[in-house]
Amino acid sequence: MAKDFLREFLSSSAWQQMQGLLNEVLNIPILWVIDDSGEILLSLDNHYPEFCRIIKGNPKTLEACNKARESSINEAKKNGCAIISTCRCGLINYAIPLILDNEIIAFAGGYLNMFELPPKPNQIDDILSISGINASELLKLTKRIKLMQPVERKRVMSILVVFAGMASLLMKWMNRLFINLDWEQNYTAKIMSLSEIGIIAASELNWDDMLKAISSRAKQLLNADACAIYICELSRSELILKGSDSSLDSDIERRIKIGNGITGHVAQTRLAIGVDDIKTDKRFMDQNKPYRAILSMPLMARDRFIGVIDIYSAVPRLWNQTDIGLLSIISVQIPGILEMGRFRMEVNKELEIASYIQAKLIPESPPIIKGFDISAMTLPSKEVSGDYYDFISIDDNTIGIGVADVSGKGIGASILMANARGLIHAYTSSVTSISNVMFNMNNAIYNSTEVDKFMTMFCGVLNINTGIFTYTNAGHNPPFFYRHNGEHERLESGGIVLGIMKNMEYSEDQVKLNKNDFIVFYSDGLTEAYNSEGEMFGEDGLHNVIQNYLQDHNDNIDSQSLLDKIYNSIQDFSAGVSLADDLTIVVLVCKRED
């Protein structure tokens, strides 16, 4: 019976909308559903992250993936709640129990295109041995995978918990109430509305607007005349009206003592109350209000009391089991949604601070260099960028140029960026070679940061008198050195990214810039931009743009016009598709006469 119902549930529009919710919030669909007997009821192989799709082609890797899924299911079964873990390859996966009548009847889950920690050398060797792909291909794949920061892990877990609770409650009431009513159209619409309440958790609304949106949706769902959401202030033993549909806006911030009135009584007893006609109930405090019936229910986060939700009717009304069931589903969702709202405000505050720090780190304008022309820009994909570029004045004849990509976002990444800026300014002025600068940078970052913090960096020193540019590259996208005749090369010499392993050696190399030679520095947000067809801009796209530019400007190359050409080409290519990563471009053009 449970399996038959589960199949019906998975094919319902309610489940499809919930999948859309999770996809909208986490940028990933539910990839599999397996019932408690181990039967696969849903498997979306084509929607797995690119990393998974490629390595799963090998039987050994597929076996390892299946074992990781089985392990996550066992952990979710043991804990009875949503879990986040890692597979053998280090990719984040998750499992959500689907519960009907207090029994786990299935598990849903998938993978996030993220690592919890950077793959270690022994782990990379293990992946190579079981996957059959070559090291170069693996490096390209792993480079496109971001690290999950602690703040992101908390966000994901909060959403998974809300999603699991929503799914279980919907299954419960669909099974007990709606199926018995032969799935009348209005009940199907109500299920859709219940799912929409969960989507509020994924919205960018502030806390007050979120409560107003929930109140309005609840009022509509129960065909009522008003809805109010009270939040508990335990320090004063009071309830505060924090959210309502527009009919009660004038009462916002109204306070009720716990124990007073019907709402206060629900807060005191933690039990729901339905009054068919409040004129016959002396506990109702607002006899002058134009309401005749109330359904009041406590808001609980497990054993913790959060507040009360009230539904009002302007006429006497007999509250039936469907009304109670619908409000129960709403009331259980609200604490999780409020927690998401609080969390979002904390994150936004952190992002504001991080954004302020980063604004102080990025140069206001490129330096004026005799015999050279330089332009730069950075564009964050979200509120705060992980990209960084800088110009370091070493002496009258020498200037340093650095471009970096810091792992993660937020204050932690900004602090790492600030530390890196201080280090590179200090080392370039006191250390004799650029390779030693990078050696010291790597050790300093390794010793002073957590294991999940690292950065890629390209750093070079330009001799203004000779045009010689000496550089080293710590795992960053290799800049392209173009000669005025169109010949070009990648500036790759260096070593691994900064902060992963201690005492790593870095090689260095140099190129000589003559008139109209130039270097294009960039971050992976440029070459890894996608269009609506899923195609990547890539290095070939960058080269095509530069070659087209050279055809028109071969004798008069201007750094700003070339930068604009590259940026506009990216915008045209990815029209309608948001940047997947931060975008930084720096263009250095030699104007000096030999």
XYZ file of C-alpha atoms in Angstrom, residues 108-327:
220
model
C 15.501 11.055 -1.865
C 18.875 12.535 -2.602
C 21.498 13.783 -4.986
C 24.856 15.482 -5.361
C 26.015 19.078 -5.171
C 28.711 20.211 -7.580
C 30.911 21.109 -4.606
C 33.776 19.689 -2.553
C 33.859 19.919 1.236
C 37.674 20.009 1.143
C 40.138 20.278 -1.744
C 41.064 16.775 -2.991
C 44.332 15.597 -1.437
C 47.061 13.967 -3.561
C 46.206 10.448 -2.334
C 42.522 11.071 -3.075
C 43.349 12.288 -6.579
C 45.419 9.130 -7.143
C 42.455 7.057 -5.943
C 40.051 8.831 -8.327
C 42.470 8.307 -11.217
C 42.804 4.608 -10.414
C 39.064 3.871 -10.323
C 37.818 6.280 -12.981
C 40.139 5.602 -15.882
C 40.348 9.293 -16.860
C 43.713 11.008 -17.257
C 45.217 13.474 -14.803
C 44.825 16.456 -17.130
C 41.100 15.849 -17.592
C 40.635 15.333 -13.845
C 42.412 18.619 -13.115
C 40.085 20.474 -15.477
C 37.039 18.870 -13.848
C 38.071 19.587 -10.260
C 39.012 23.169 -11.084
C 35.381 23.881 -11.999
C 34.114 22.591 -8.653
C 33.799 25.056 -5.778
C 34.340 24.382 -2.089
C 31.383 24.327 0.288
C 31.985 26.915 2.976
C 30.636 26.332 6.527
C 28.034 29.074 6.059
C 26.893 27.414 2.816
C 26.701 24.004 4.513
C 24.450 25.483 7.192
C 22.229 27.045 4.536
C 21.930 23.788 2.603
C 21.150 21.766 5.721
C 18.451 24.233 6.796
C 16.764 23.963 3.409
C 16.992 20.160 3.353
C 15.366 19.972 6.789
C 12.517 22.249 5.657
C 12.130 20.219 2.465
C 12.033 16.893 4.343
C 9.384 18.190 6.735
C 7.318 19.586 3.877
C 7.457 16.313 1.945
C 6.463 14.193 4.929
C 3.570 16.439 5.917
C 2.258 16.616 2.377
C 2.382 12.840 2.094
C 0.566 12.489 5.394
C -2.332 14.758 4.502
C -2.529 13.662 0.899
C -2.810 10.098 2.118
C -5.322 10.712 4.901
C -7.454 13.542 3.603
C -7.141 14.359 -0.032
C -7.043 10.839 -1.472
C -10.230 10.011 0.418
C -11.848 12.978 -1.312
C -11.009 11.558 -4.752
C -8.556 14.320 -5.534
C -11.116 16.977 -6.262
C -9.646 19.850 -8.226
C -9.798 22.306 -5.354
C -7.758 19.997 -3.139
C -5.122 19.581 -5.836
C -4.911 23.367 -6.010
C -4.500 23.483 -2.236
C -1.562 21.094 -2.394
C 0.045 23.365 -4.964
C -0.492 26.341 -2.643
C 1.097 24.451 0.246
C 4.185 23.875 -1.867
C 4.257 27.571 -2.759
C 4.509 28.443 0.929
C 7.762 26.487 1.039
C 9.088 28.488 -1.900
C 8.912 31.569 0.330
C 11.930 30.104 2.151
C 13.914 30.426 -1.066
C 12.838 33.981 -1.779
C 14.810 37.149 -1.110
C 12.048 38.638 1.062
C 12.991 40.172 4.381
C 11.540 38.703 7.559
C 8.497 41.009 7.765
C 7.575 40.558 4.111
C 8.053 36.809 4.463
C 5.534 36.648 7.326
C 3.092 38.792 5.373
C 3.401 36.491 2.350
C 2.789 33.387 4.486
C -0.231 35.013 6.156
C -1.773 35.977 2.834
C -1.218 32.493 1.407
C -2.669 30.805 4.511
C -5.739 33.060 4.436
C -6.322 32.196 0.782
C -5.691 28.487 1.304
C -8.251 28.151 4.099
C -10.736 30.502 2.421
C -10.669 32.691 5.530
C -11.006 36.423 6.163
C -7.796 37.142 8.073
C -4.580 35.552 9.295
C -2.168 36.616 12.032
C 1.243 35.252 13.028
C 2.470 35.970 16.555
C 6.096 35.445 17.583
C 6.955 34.627 21.192
C 9.142 36.937 23.275
C 9.957 34.684 26.219
C 11.859 37.332 28.175
C 8.577 39.225 28.669
C 6.161 36.260 28.465
C 4.447 37.944 25.539
C 3.375 37.289 21.983
C 4.025 39.989 19.371
C 1.997 40.250 16.182
C 4.715 40.201 13.507
C 2.881 39.095 10.386
C -0.593 39.383 8.918
C -2.457 39.740 5.688
C -3.379 43.330 4.884
C -6.622 43.209 6.916
C -4.680 43.315 10.210
C -1.818 45.637 9.266
C -2.897 48.242 11.810
C -2.361 45.715 14.627
C 1.268 44.886 13.771
C 3.505 44.906 16.894
C 0.451 44.374 19.107
C 1.361 42.405 22.255
C -0.590 39.676 24.053
C 0.382 38.204 27.412
C 0.863 34.440 27.300
C -2.254 32.957 28.894
C -4.566 35.827 27.893
C -7.265 35.284 25.294
C -7.536 32.360 22.907
C -4.172 33.093 21.293
C -2.452 33.417 24.671
C -4.115 30.209 25.867
C -2.743 28.316 22.850
C 0.710 29.708 23.659
C 0.376 28.550 27.249
C -0.941 25.035 26.559
C 0.849 24.414 23.221
C -2.461 22.954 21.972
C -4.571 24.064 19.002
C -8.011 25.603 19.584
C -10.863 25.947 17.118
C -13.817 28.144 18.115
C -16.856 27.974 15.820
C -18.460 31.155 17.222
C -16.342 33.466 19.359
C -19.431 35.271 20.673
C -19.975 32.209 22.850
C -16.361 32.064 24.105
C -15.385 34.537 26.824
C -11.677 33.959 26.196
C -11.802 35.925 22.943
C -10.452 39.395 23.740
C -11.451 41.326 20.613
C -15.228 41.150 20.689
C -15.335 44.408 18.697
C -13.444 42.854 15.787
C -15.543 41.780 12.757
C -14.753 38.086 13.246
C -16.958 35.242 14.450
C -14.678 32.173 14.308
C -10.998 31.468 15.008
C -8.639 28.541 14.446
C -5.470 29.013 16.499
C -2.417 26.746 16.374
C 1.008 26.789 18.096
C 4.212 27.116 16.066
C 6.750 24.573 17.283
C 10.346 23.883 16.258
C 10.567 20.340 17.633
C 10.093 20.976 21.373
C 10.724 24.724 21.201
C 7.739 27.095 21.152
C 8.048 29.812 18.478
C 4.655 31.493 18.364
C 1.027 31.142 17.244
C -0.811 31.351 13.924
C -4.471 32.437 13.934
C -7.021 32.060 11.136
C -10.214 34.160 11.353
C -13.633 33.866 9.723
C -16.124 36.739 9.523
C -19.025 34.313 9.993
C -19.515 31.398 12.378
C -17.647 28.412 10.979
C -17.301 24.772 11.908
C -13.599 23.993 11.535
C -13.274 20.531 9.981
C -10.372 18.090 9.770
C -9.304 19.422 6.375
C -8.961 22.946 7.836
C -6.972 21.610 10.767
C -4.801 19.487 8.479
C -3.990 22.361 6.154
C -3.115 24.730 8.994
